[in-house]
């Protein structure tokens, strides 16, 4: 693990009274779920994620966008939480009151045992009617598995027959008010913010670690690469989450599942 030794990070985590863990797509990379900027694998490669993850794209071609999200939901279903997810759940267990805020739309934190993460960008598992916003059932691949690159016409709302849309926040859409408020509140009152696997490029989510730092919290970053958050991090642990986080938990509490 290059970058600073985990000793200082372990000290900060061990002493912290109020911890926030803030995660991005890098958290799920070792579960085989492509990070957002790599989310266009296979036949989706010909598209630009930022162009596809928009209300305009869904209006223009609902079957293309719905097909992509069905493919991603299916890929997440086949994936498993990794040791990094489990280490985050261990931190929440060992440091009660820890708030987990994620930009990820997968359910791997939940499946690793993290209680109700704050999903700033929604979830692949919460489709809703594009018109009346009523929740819609999550397809269970019973009618066959989504095919890579295939357009899939979205289902219709049982109540008003409008198309169902993915329950994620698209570019140009406001974040869910309650989630953003909870995240800002947690970041404003923590004394340690652990940011893991995010490029820190997408706003307003990328503000969260900066709010914590501005209000005097220590920031520890886990990322194999440099990011704009390097400047506010007291410790930069250069390495993959599934290796760095268990080592950090081990250094503080002697074993992620201890
Ligand atoms: C809004 C859900 C206004 C969908 C997502 C110019 C300046 C500032 C802002 C803007 C601007 N132009 C436009 C904007 C606004 C825009 C924005 O920020 N754009 C960016 C590109 C500049 N933001 C928005 O549009 C937001 N809404 O502003 O609305 C508004 C207000 C009121 C009323 C109406 C409107 C909405 C943004 C939400 C978009 N939705 N996701 C979906 O998933 O399909 S964002 C999506 O990308 C992800 O959820 C994630 O949040 C984001 C970035 O991805 P990361 O999680 O950081 O992942 P990424 O791939 O980028 O990086 C992975 C990192 O992991 C890397 O650093 C890598 O090194 C690291 N890594 C890799 N492997 C590992 C690892 N780390 C650890 N371990 C490993 N093994
Ligand atoms: Zn409806």
mmCIF file of C-alpha atoms and ligand atoms in Angstrom:
data_model
loop_
_atom_site.group_PDB
_atom_site.id
_atom_site.type_symbol
_atom_site.label_atom_id
_atom_site.label_comp_id
_atom_site.label_asym_id
_atom_site.label_seq_id
_atom_site.Cartn_x
_atom_site.Cartn_y
_atom_site.Cartn_z
ATOM 1 C CA UNK A 1 0.000 0.000 0.000
ATOM 2 C CA UNK A 2 1.795 3.125 -1.170
ATOM 3 C CA UNK A 3 1.119 6.585 0.259
ATOM 4 C CA UNK A 4 1.149 7.224 4.022
ATOM 5 C CA UNK A 5 1.273 4.133 6.284
ATOM 6 C CA UNK A 6 -2.153 3.319 7.772
ATOM 7 C CA UNK A 7 -0.824 4.164 11.255
ATOM 8 C CA UNK A 8 -2.010 7.771 11.176
ATOM 9 C CA UNK A 9 -5.263 6.749 9.502
ATOM 10 C CA UNK A 10 -5.788 4.064 12.161
ATOM 11 C CA UNK A 11 -5.161 6.627 14.899
ATOM 12 C CA UNK A 12 -7.705 9.022 13.399
ATOM 13 C CA UNK A 13 -10.297 6.266 12.973
ATOM 14 C CA UNK A 14 -9.667 4.896 16.480
ATOM 15 C CA UNK A 15 -10.012 8.327 18.108
ATOM 16 C CA UNK A 16 -12.948 9.607 16.026
ATOM 17 C CA UNK A 17 -16.247 10.158 17.829
ATOM 18 C CA UNK A 18 -18.377 10.822 14.750
ATOM 19 C CA UNK A 19 -17.338 9.034 11.540
ATOM 20 C CA UNK A 20 -18.708 9.538 8.019
ATOM 21 C CA UNK A 21 -17.829 7.058 5.284
ATOM 22 C CA UNK A 22 -18.339 8.506 1.782
ATOM 23 C CA UNK A 23 -18.104 6.058 -1.124
ATOM 24 C CA UNK A 24 -18.025 6.135 -4.921
ATOM 25 C CA UNK A 25 -17.904 3.610 -7.718
ATOM 26 C CA UNK A 26 -14.347 2.504 -6.830
ATOM 27 C CA UNK A 27 -15.910 0.828 -3.772
ATOM 28 C CA UNK A 28 -17.611 -1.721 -6.049
ATOM 29 C CA UNK A 29 -14.812 -2.049 -8.627
ATOM 30 C CA UNK A 30 -13.390 -5.196 -6.966
ATOM 31 C CA UNK A 31 -16.857 -6.743 -7.025
ATOM 32 C CA UNK A 32 -16.620 -6.560 -10.802
ATOM 33 C CA UNK A 33 -19.097 -3.675 -11.063
ATOM 34 C CA UNK A 34 -17.503 -1.211 -13.486
ATOM 35 C CA UNK A 35 -16.914 2.295 -12.107
ATOM 36 C CA UNK A 36 -19.189 4.937 -13.567
ATOM 37 C CA UNK A 37 -16.694 6.119 -16.127
ATOM 38 C CA UNK A 38 -16.059 2.481 -17.073
ATOM 39 C CA UNK A 39 -19.768 1.645 -16.729
ATOM 40 C CA UNK A 40 -20.020 1.341 -20.490
ATOM 41 C CA UNK A 41 -18.464 -2.038 -20.940
ATOM 42 C CA UNK A 42 -19.159 -4.467 -23.742
ATOM 43 C CA UNK A 43 -21.571 -3.251 -26.366
ATOM 44 C CA UNK A 44 -22.421 -0.141 -24.368
ATOM 45 C CA UNK A 45 -18.938 1.170 -25.101
ATOM 46 C CA UNK A 46 -20.206 3.203 -28.061
ATOM 47 C CA UNK A 47 -22.164 5.415 -25.642
ATOM 48 C CA UNK A 48 -21.027 8.112 -23.249
ATOM 49 C CA UNK A 49 -22.317 7.435 -19.707
ATOM 50 C CA UNK A 50 -22.872 11.089 -19.048
ATOM 51 C CA UNK A 51 -24.977 11.372 -22.185
ATOM 52 C CA UNK A 52 -26.951 8.227 -21.396
ATOM 53 C CA UNK A 53 -27.561 9.084 -17.710
ATOM 54 C CA UNK A 54 -29.846 12.030 -18.525
ATOM 55 C CA UNK A 55 -33.604 12.723 -18.747
ATOM 56 C CA UNK A 56 -33.074 13.832 -22.354
ATOM 57 C CA UNK A 57 -31.617 10.438 -23.331
ATOM 58 C CA UNK A 58 -34.552 8.650 -21.679
ATOM 59 C CA UNK A 59 -37.074 10.902 -23.455
ATOM 60 C CA UNK A 60 -35.306 10.398 -26.784
ATOM 61 C CA UNK A 61 -34.934 6.606 -26.518
ATOM 62 C CA UNK A 62 -36.492 5.102 -23.368
ATOM 63 C CA UNK A 63 -35.736 1.529 -24.510
ATOM 64 C CA UNK A 64 -32.006 2.267 -24.947
ATOM 65 C CA UNK A 65 -31.667 3.870 -21.494
ATOM 66 C CA UNK A 66 -33.905 1.326 -19.766
ATOM 67 C CA UNK A 67 -31.925 -1.483 -21.436
ATOM 68 C CA UNK A 68 -28.647 -0.068 -20.106
ATOM 69 C CA UNK A 69 -29.986 0.161 -16.532
ATOM 70 C CA UNK A 70 -31.495 -3.315 -16.716
ATOM 71 C CA UNK A 71 -28.099 -4.581 -17.850
ATOM 72 C CA UNK A 72 -26.388 -2.785 -14.956
ATOM 73 C CA UNK A 73 -28.979 -4.023 -12.449
ATOM 74 C CA UNK A 74 -28.467 -7.588 -13.723
ATOM 75 C CA UNK A 75 -24.664 -7.195 -13.439
ATOM 76 C CA UNK A 76 -25.015 -5.976 -9.836
ATOM 77 C CA UNK A 77 -27.320 -8.933 -9.034
ATOM 78 C CA UNK A 78 -24.547 -11.307 -10.203
ATOM 79 C CA UNK A 79 -21.878 -9.395 -8.239
ATOM 80 C CA UNK A 80 -21.031 -9.866 -4.567
ATOM 81 C CA UNK A 81 -19.980 -7.391 -1.889
ATOM 82 C CA UNK A 82 -16.180 -7.351 -1.516
ATOM 83 C CA UNK A 83 -13.938 -7.183 1.570
ATOM 84 C CA UNK A 84 -14.059 -3.383 1.326
ATOM 85 C CA UNK A 85 -17.858 -3.347 1.681
ATOM 86 C CA UNK A 86 -17.561 -5.715 4.636
ATOM 87 C CA UNK A 87 -14.899 -3.496 6.244
ATOM 88 C CA UNK A 88 -17.245 -0.490 5.935
ATOM 89 C CA UNK A 89 -19.987 -2.505 7.665
ATOM 90 C CA UNK A 90 -17.422 -3.431 10.368
ATOM 91 C CA UNK A 91 -16.613 0.259 10.928
ATOM 92 C CA UNK A 92 -20.331 0.981 11.332
ATOM 93 C CA UNK A 93 -20.562 -1.869 13.819
ATOM 94 C CA UNK A 94 -17.449 -0.850 15.774
ATOM 95 C CA UNK A 95 -18.065 2.908 15.687
ATOM 96 C CA UNK A 96 -21.806 3.239 16.354
ATOM 97 C CA UNK A 97 -23.301 6.409 14.862
ATOM 98 C CA UNK A 98 -21.116 6.163 11.758
ATOM 99 C CA UNK A 99 -23.044 7.530 8.747
ATOM 100 C CA UNK A 100 -22.471 5.850 5.376
ATOM 101 C CA UNK A 101 -23.098 8.100 2.372
ATOM 102 C CA UNK A 102 -22.783 6.555 -1.075
ATOM 103 C CA UNK A 103 -22.909 7.853 -4.632
ATOM 104 C CA UNK A 104 -23.340 4.279 -5.832
ATOM 105 C CA UNK A 105 -26.623 3.009 -7.187
ATOM 106 C CA UNK A 106 -25.821 -0.648 -6.427
ATOM 107 C CA UNK A 107 -26.970 -2.495 -3.280
ATOM 108 C CA UNK A 108 -23.596 -3.980 -2.307
ATOM 109 C CA UNK A 109 -23.242 -1.943 0.889
ATOM 110 C CA UNK A 110 -26.645 -3.221 2.036
ATOM 111 C CA UNK A 111 -25.756 -6.794 1.093
ATOM 112 C CA UNK A 112 -22.505 -6.468 3.106
ATOM 113 C CA UNK A 113 -24.553 -5.586 6.198
ATOM 114 C CA UNK A 114 -24.423 -1.776 6.185
ATOM 115 C CA UNK A 115 -27.680 -0.441 7.631
ATOM 116 C CA UNK A 116 -29.501 2.116 5.442
ATOM 117 C CA UNK A 117 -26.785 3.924 3.509
ATOM 118 C CA UNK A 118 -27.637 7.467 2.339
ATOM 119 C CA UNK A 119 -27.982 7.021 -1.439
ATOM 120 C CA UNK A 120 -27.217 10.448 -2.923
ATOM 121 C CA UNK A 121 -27.781 9.250 -6.499
ATOM 122 C CA UNK A 122 -30.648 6.816 -5.968
ATOM 123 C CA UNK A 123 -30.645 3.098 -6.637
ATOM 124 C CA UNK A 124 -30.895 0.597 -9.480
ATOM 125 C CA UNK A 125 -33.437 -1.214 -7.300
ATOM 126 C CA UNK A 126 -35.978 1.572 -6.909
ATOM 127 C CA UNK A 127 -37.597 2.110 -10.341
ATOM 128 C CA UNK A 128 -40.530 4.518 -10.372
ATOM 129 C CA UNK A 129 -43.127 5.888 -12.721
ATOM 130 C CA UNK A 130 -41.656 8.718 -14.826
ATOM 131 C CA UNK A 131 -44.951 10.558 -14.474
ATOM 132 C CA UNK A 132 -46.746 9.868 -11.169
ATOM 133 C CA UNK A 133 -43.518 8.749 -9.421
ATOM 134 C CA UNK A 134 -45.196 5.684 -7.898
ATOM 135 C CA UNK A 135 -42.632 2.953 -7.098
ATOM 136 C CA UNK A 136 -42.592 0.173 -9.714
ATOM 137 C CA UNK A 137 -41.583 -3.473 -9.225
ATOM 138 C CA UNK A 138 -37.923 -4.365 -9.873
ATOM 139 C CA UNK A 139 -37.776 -6.826 -12.795
ATOM 140 C CA UNK A 140 -36.353 -10.167 -11.711
ATOM 141 C CA UNK A 141 -35.004 -11.363 -15.060
ATOM 142 C CA UNK A 142 -37.826 -13.960 -15.067
ATOM 143 C CA UNK A 143 -38.576 -12.979 -18.640
ATOM 144 C CA UNK A 144 -34.959 -13.773 -19.516
ATOM 145 C CA UNK A 145 -31.700 -12.044 -18.693
ATOM 146 C CA UNK A 146 -31.007 -8.595 -20.122
ATOM 147 C CA UNK A 147 -28.736 -8.874 -23.147
ATOM 148 C CA UNK A 148 -25.626 -6.724 -23.404
ATOM 149 C CA UNK A 149 -26.307 -3.685 -25.568
ATOM 150 C CA UNK A 150 -29.945 -4.615 -26.194
ATOM 151 C CA UNK A 151 -32.691 -1.974 -26.006
ATOM 152 C CA UNK A 152 -35.504 -2.954 -23.629
ATOM 153 C CA UNK A 153 -38.782 -1.004 -23.697
ATOM 154 C CA UNK A 154 -39.471 0.178 -20.128
ATOM 155 C CA UNK A 155 -42.508 -1.334 -18.377
ATOM 156 C CA UNK A 156 -45.631 0.801 -17.892
ATOM 157 C CA UNK A 157 -46.862 2.197 -14.582
ATOM 158 C CA UNK A 158 -49.718 0.058 -13.207
ATOM 159 C CA UNK A 159 -51.455 3.225 -12.039
ATOM 160 C CA UNK A 160 -51.162 5.701 -14.923
ATOM 161 C CA UNK A 161 -49.569 3.667 -17.758
ATOM 162 C CA UNK A 162 -46.675 6.139 -18.171
ATOM 163 C CA UNK A 163 -43.201 4.594 -18.700
ATOM 164 C CA UNK A 164 -41.277 3.395 -15.658
ATOM 165 C CA UNK A 165 -37.811 4.988 -15.229
ATOM 166 C CA UNK A 166 -34.708 3.955 -13.263
ATOM 167 C CA UNK A 167 -34.720 5.240 -9.665
ATOM 168 C CA UNK A 168 -31.368 6.983 -10.104
ATOM 169 C CA UNK A 169 -30.460 10.687 -10.222
ATOM 170 C CA UNK A 170 -29.518 11.681 -13.784
ATOM 171 C CA UNK A 171 -27.215 14.522 -14.765
ATOM 172 C CA UNK A 172 -29.207 17.743 -14.633
ATOM 173 C CA UNK A 173 -31.562 16.335 -11.983
ATOM 174 C CA UNK A 174 -31.644 17.483 -8.388
ATOM 175 C CA UNK A 175 -30.467 15.044 -5.725
ATOM 176 C CA UNK A 176 -33.159 13.733 -3.363
ATOM 177 C CA UNK A 177 -33.578 16.572 -0.830
ATOM 178 C CA UNK A 178 -33.715 14.351 2.242
ATOM 179 C CA UNK A 179 -30.592 12.413 1.236
ATOM 180 C CA UNK A 180 -28.567 15.546 0.500
ATOM 181 C CA UNK A 181 -29.688 17.153 3.747
ATOM 182 C CA UNK A 182 -28.749 14.048 5.761
ATOM 183 C CA UNK A 183 -25.370 13.948 4.035
ATOM 184 C CA UNK A 184 -24.588 17.620 4.675
ATOM 185 C CA UNK A 185 -25.753 17.284 8.276
ATOM 186 C CA UNK A 186 -23.506 14.230 8.851
ATOM 187 C CA UNK A 187 -20.512 15.839 7.105
ATOM 188 C CA UNK A 188 -20.976 19.028 9.150
ATOM 189 C CA UNK A 189 -20.910 17.221 12.472
ATOM 190 C CA UNK A 190 -18.297 14.505 11.953
ATOM 191 C CA UNK A 191 -14.706 14.554 13.147
ATOM 192 C CA UNK A 192 -13.510 12.076 10.547
ATOM 193 C CA UNK A 193 -14.635 11.610 6.950
ATOM 194 C CA UNK A 194 -13.290 8.507 5.161
ATOM 195 C CA UNK A 195 -13.725 8.956 1.389
ATOM 196 C CA UNK A 196 -13.350 5.764 -0.646
ATOM 197 C CA UNK A 197 -13.263 5.176 -4.409
ATOM 198 C CA UNK A 198 -14.582 8.408 -5.766
ATOM 199 C CA UNK A 199 -13.140 10.677 -8.422
ATOM 200 C CA UNK A 200 -14.621 13.666 -6.595
ATOM 201 C CA UNK A 201 -15.757 15.164 -9.908
ATOM 202 C CA UNK A 202 -19.534 15.059 -9.711
ATOM 203 C CA UNK A 203 -21.392 17.773 -7.849
ATOM 204 C CA UNK A 204 -23.036 18.446 -5.478
ATOM 205 C CA UNK A 205 -21.967 15.025 -4.030
ATOM 206 C CA UNK A 206 -18.296 16.014 -4.338
ATOM 207 C CA UNK A 207 -19.047 18.880 -1.912
ATOM 208 C CA UNK A 208 -19.598 16.465 0.976
ATOM 209 C CA UNK A 209 -15.931 15.757 1.841
ATOM 210 C CA UNK A 210 -15.189 19.466 1.390
ATOM 211 C CA UNK A 211 -17.929 20.433 3.880
ATOM 212 C CA UNK A 212 -16.383 18.066 6.431
ATOM 213 C CA UNK A 213 -12.857 19.440 5.886
ATOM 214 C CA UNK A 214 -14.064 23.067 6.020
ATOM 215 C CA UNK A 215 -15.696 22.405 9.397
ATOM 216 C CA UNK A 216 -12.528 20.908 10.833
ATOM 217 C CA UNK A 217 -12.976 17.179 10.317
ATOM 218 C CA UNK A 218 -9.973 15.074 9.338
ATOM 219 C CA UNK A 219 -10.309 13.522 5.876
ATOM 220 C CA UNK A 220 -8.751 10.167 4.982
ATOM 221 C CA UNK A 221 -8.907 9.110 1.334
ATOM 222 C CA UNK A 222 -8.684 5.583 -0.088
ATOM 223 C CA UNK A 223 -8.072 5.560 -3.844
ATOM 224 C CA UNK A 224 -5.418 3.950 -6.055
ATOM 225 C CA UNK A 225 -5.184 7.210 -8.008
ATOM 226 C CA UNK A 226 -4.882 10.904 -7.280
ATOM 227 C CA UNK A 227 -8.137 12.861 -7.130
ATOM 228 C CA UNK A 228 -9.130 16.499 -6.490
ATOM 229 C CA UNK A 229 -9.720 15.405 -2.871
ATOM 230 C CA UNK A 230 -5.988 14.772 -2.318
ATOM 231 C CA UNK A 231 -5.622 18.406 -1.261
ATOM 232 C CA UNK A 232 -8.066 18.164 1.648
ATOM 233 C CA UNK A 233 -7.041 14.678 2.792
ATOM 234 C CA UNK A 234 -4.809 14.512 5.867
ATOM 235 C CA UNK A 235 -3.944 10.937 4.831
ATOM 236 C CA UNK A 236 -4.049 9.491 1.301
ATOM 237 C CA UNK A 237 -4.066 5.698 1.353
ATOM 238 C CA UNK A 238 -3.078 4.797 -2.219
ATOM 239 C CA UNK A 239 -4.573 1.427 -2.932
ATOM 240 C CA UNK A 240 -7.720 -0.567 -3.695
ATOM 241 C CA UNK A 241 -10.575 -0.452 -1.197
ATOM 242 C CA UNK A 242 -10.857 -4.223 -0.786
ATOM 243 C CA UNK A 243 -7.252 -4.323 0.439
ATOM 244 C CA UNK A 244 -6.823 -1.002 2.230
ATOM 245 C CA UNK A 245 -10.067 -0.948 4.235
ATOM 246 C CA UNK A 246 -9.712 -4.377 5.869
ATOM 247 C CA UNK A 247 -6.094 -3.488 6.770
ATOM 248 C CA UNK A 248 -7.290 -0.228 8.311
ATOM 249 C CA UNK A 249 -10.066 -1.936 10.317
ATOM 250 C CA UNK A 250 -7.569 -4.607 11.375
ATOM 251 C CA UNK A 251 -5.114 -1.940 12.588
ATOM 252 C CA UNK A 252 -7.825 -0.316 14.734
ATOM 253 C CA UNK A 253 -9.951 -3.206 15.958
ATOM 254 C CA UNK A 254 -7.954 -6.297 15.073
ATOM 255 C CA UNK A 255 -9.935 -7.901 12.236
ATOM 256 C CA UNK A 256 -12.761 -6.708 10.015
ATOM 257 C CA UNK A 257 -15.073 -9.465 11.184
ATOM 258 C CA UNK A 258 -13.584 -9.422 14.721
HETATM 259 C C1 LIG B 1 -27.328 18.710 -10.524
HETATM 260 C C2 LIG B 1 -26.457 7.976 -11.038
HETATM 261 C C3 LIG B 1 -28.703 20.620 -10.695
HETATM 262 C C4 LIG B 1 -26.729 7.643 -12.475
HETATM 263 C C5 LIG B 1 -24.796 9.762 -11.152
HETATM 264 C C6 LIG B 1 -19.807 21.927 -14.057
HETATM 265 C C7 LIG B 1 -19.289 22.109 -12.777
HETATM 266 C C8 LIG B 1 -19.924 21.571 -11.662
HETATM 267 C C9 LIG B 1 -21.091 20.827 -11.811
HETATM 268 C C10 LIG B 1 -21.573 20.647 -13.087
HETATM 269 C C11 LIG B 1 -20.960 21.194 -14.213
HETATM 270 N N1 LIG B 1 -21.683 20.833 -15.286
HETATM 271 C C12 LIG B 1 -22.733 20.084 -14.902
HETATM 272 C C13 LIG B 1 -22.686 19.993 -13.572
HETATM 273 C C14 LIG B 1 -23.609 19.294 -12.714
HETATM 274 C C15 LIG B 1 -23.344 17.795 -12.759
HETATM 275 C C16 LIG B 1 -21.896 17.475 -12.567
HETATM 276 O O1 LIG B 1 -21.390 17.488 -11.462
HETATM 277 N N2 LIG B 1 -21.242 17.137 -13.683
HETATM 278 C C17 LIG B 1 -19.836 16.780 -13.595
HETATM 279 C C18 LIG B 1 -19.535 15.704 -14.634
HETATM 280 C C19 LIG B 1 -18.992 18.014 -13.814
HETATM 281 N N3 LIG B 1 -24.107 17.287 -11.645
HETATM 282 C C20 LIG B 1 -25.391 17.009 -11.830
HETATM 283 O O2 LIG B 1 -25.980 17.098 -12.895
HETATM 284 C C21 LIG B 1 -26.144 16.618 -10.579
HETATM 285 N N4 LIG B 1 -27.362 17.386 -10.529
HETATM 286 O O3 LIG B 1 -26.335 19.377 -10.493
HETATM 287 O O4 LIG B 1 -28.588 19.210 -10.636
HETATM 288 C C22 LIG B 1 -30.083 20.882 -10.314
HETATM 289 C C23 LIG B 1 -30.341 21.479 -9.070
HETATM 290 C C24 LIG B 1 -31.639 21.766 -8.736
HETATM 291 C C25 LIG B 1 -32.698 21.436 -9.608
HETATM 292 C C26 LIG B 1 -32.425 20.804 -10.829
HETATM 293 C C27 LIG B 1 -31.109 20.520 -11.194
HETATM 294 C C28 LIG B 1 -26.532 15.155 -10.604
HETATM 295 C C29 LIG B 1 -25.301 14.304 -10.605
HETATM 296 C C30 LIG B 1 -25.694 12.850 -10.404
HETATM 297 C C31 LIG B 1 -25.471 12.071 -11.686
HETATM 298 N N5 LIG B 1 -25.723 10.639 -11.449
HETATM 299 N N6 LIG B 1 -25.093 8.475 -10.905
HETATM 300 C C32 LIG B 1 -26.041 6.375 -12.900
HETATM 301 O O5 LIG B 1 -25.292 5.776 -12.097
HETATM 302 O O6 LIG B 1 -26.275 5.966 -14.058
HETATM 303 S S1 LIG B 1 -23.193 10.258 -11.038
HETATM 304 C C33 LIG B 1 -22.124 8.931 -11.258
HETATM 305 O O7 LIG B 1 -20.853 9.465 -11.523
HETATM 306 C C34 LIG B 1 -21.875 8.123 -10.027
HETATM 307 O O8 LIG B 1 -23.005 7.918 -9.257
HETATM 308 C C35 LIG B 1 -20.864 8.911 -9.261
HETATM 309 O O9 LIG B 1 -21.461 9.740 -8.317
HETATM 310 C C36 LIG B 1 -20.303 9.828 -10.285
HETATM 311 C C37 LIG B 1 -18.814 9.795 -10.329
HETATM 312 O O10 LIG B 1 -18.492 8.549 -10.278
HETATM 313 P P1 LIG B 1 -17.554 8.000 -9.033
HETATM 314 O O11 LIG B 1 -18.419 7.309 -8.061
HETATM 315 O O12 LIG B 1 -16.645 9.041 -8.497
HETATM 316 O O13 LIG B 1 -16.863 7.012 -9.884
HETATM 317 P P2 LIG B 1 -15.850 7.358 -10.988
HETATM 318 O O14 LIG B 1 -15.988 6.312 -12.023
HETATM 319 O O15 LIG B 1 -15.939 8.783 -11.374
HETATM 320 O O16 LIG B 1 -14.476 7.200 -10.222
HETATM 321 C C38 LIG B 1 -14.166 5.970 -9.621
HETATM 322 C C39 LIG B 1 -13.025 6.258 -8.664
HETATM 323 O O17 LIG B 1 -12.709 5.025 -8.032
HETATM 324 C C40 LIG B 1 -11.755 6.720 -9.374
HETATM 325 O O18 LIG B 1 -11.199 7.796 -8.630
HETATM 326 C C41 LIG B 1 -10.837 5.492 -9.313
HETATM 327 O O19 LIG B 1 -9.476 5.865 -9.157
HETATM 328 C C42 LIG B 1 -11.316 4.838 -8.058
HETATM 329 N N7 LIG B 1 -11.092 3.392 -8.004
HETATM 330 C C43 LIG B 1 -11.017 2.508 -9.036
HETATM 331 N N8 LIG B 1 -10.820 1.265 -8.536
HETATM 332 C C44 LIG B 1 -10.805 1.376 -7.174
HETATM 333 C C45 LIG B 1 -10.977 2.726 -6.831
HETATM 334 N N9 LIG B 1 -11.008 3.165 -5.558
HETATM 335 C C46 LIG B 1 -10.852 2.241 -4.598
HETATM 336 N N10 LIG B 1 -10.680 0.922 -4.830
HETATM 337 C C47 LIG B 1 -10.655 0.458 -6.106
HETATM 338 N N11 LIG B 1 -10.470 -0.855 -6.363
HETATM 339 ZN ZN1 LIG B 2 -47.629 6.416 -12.943
#
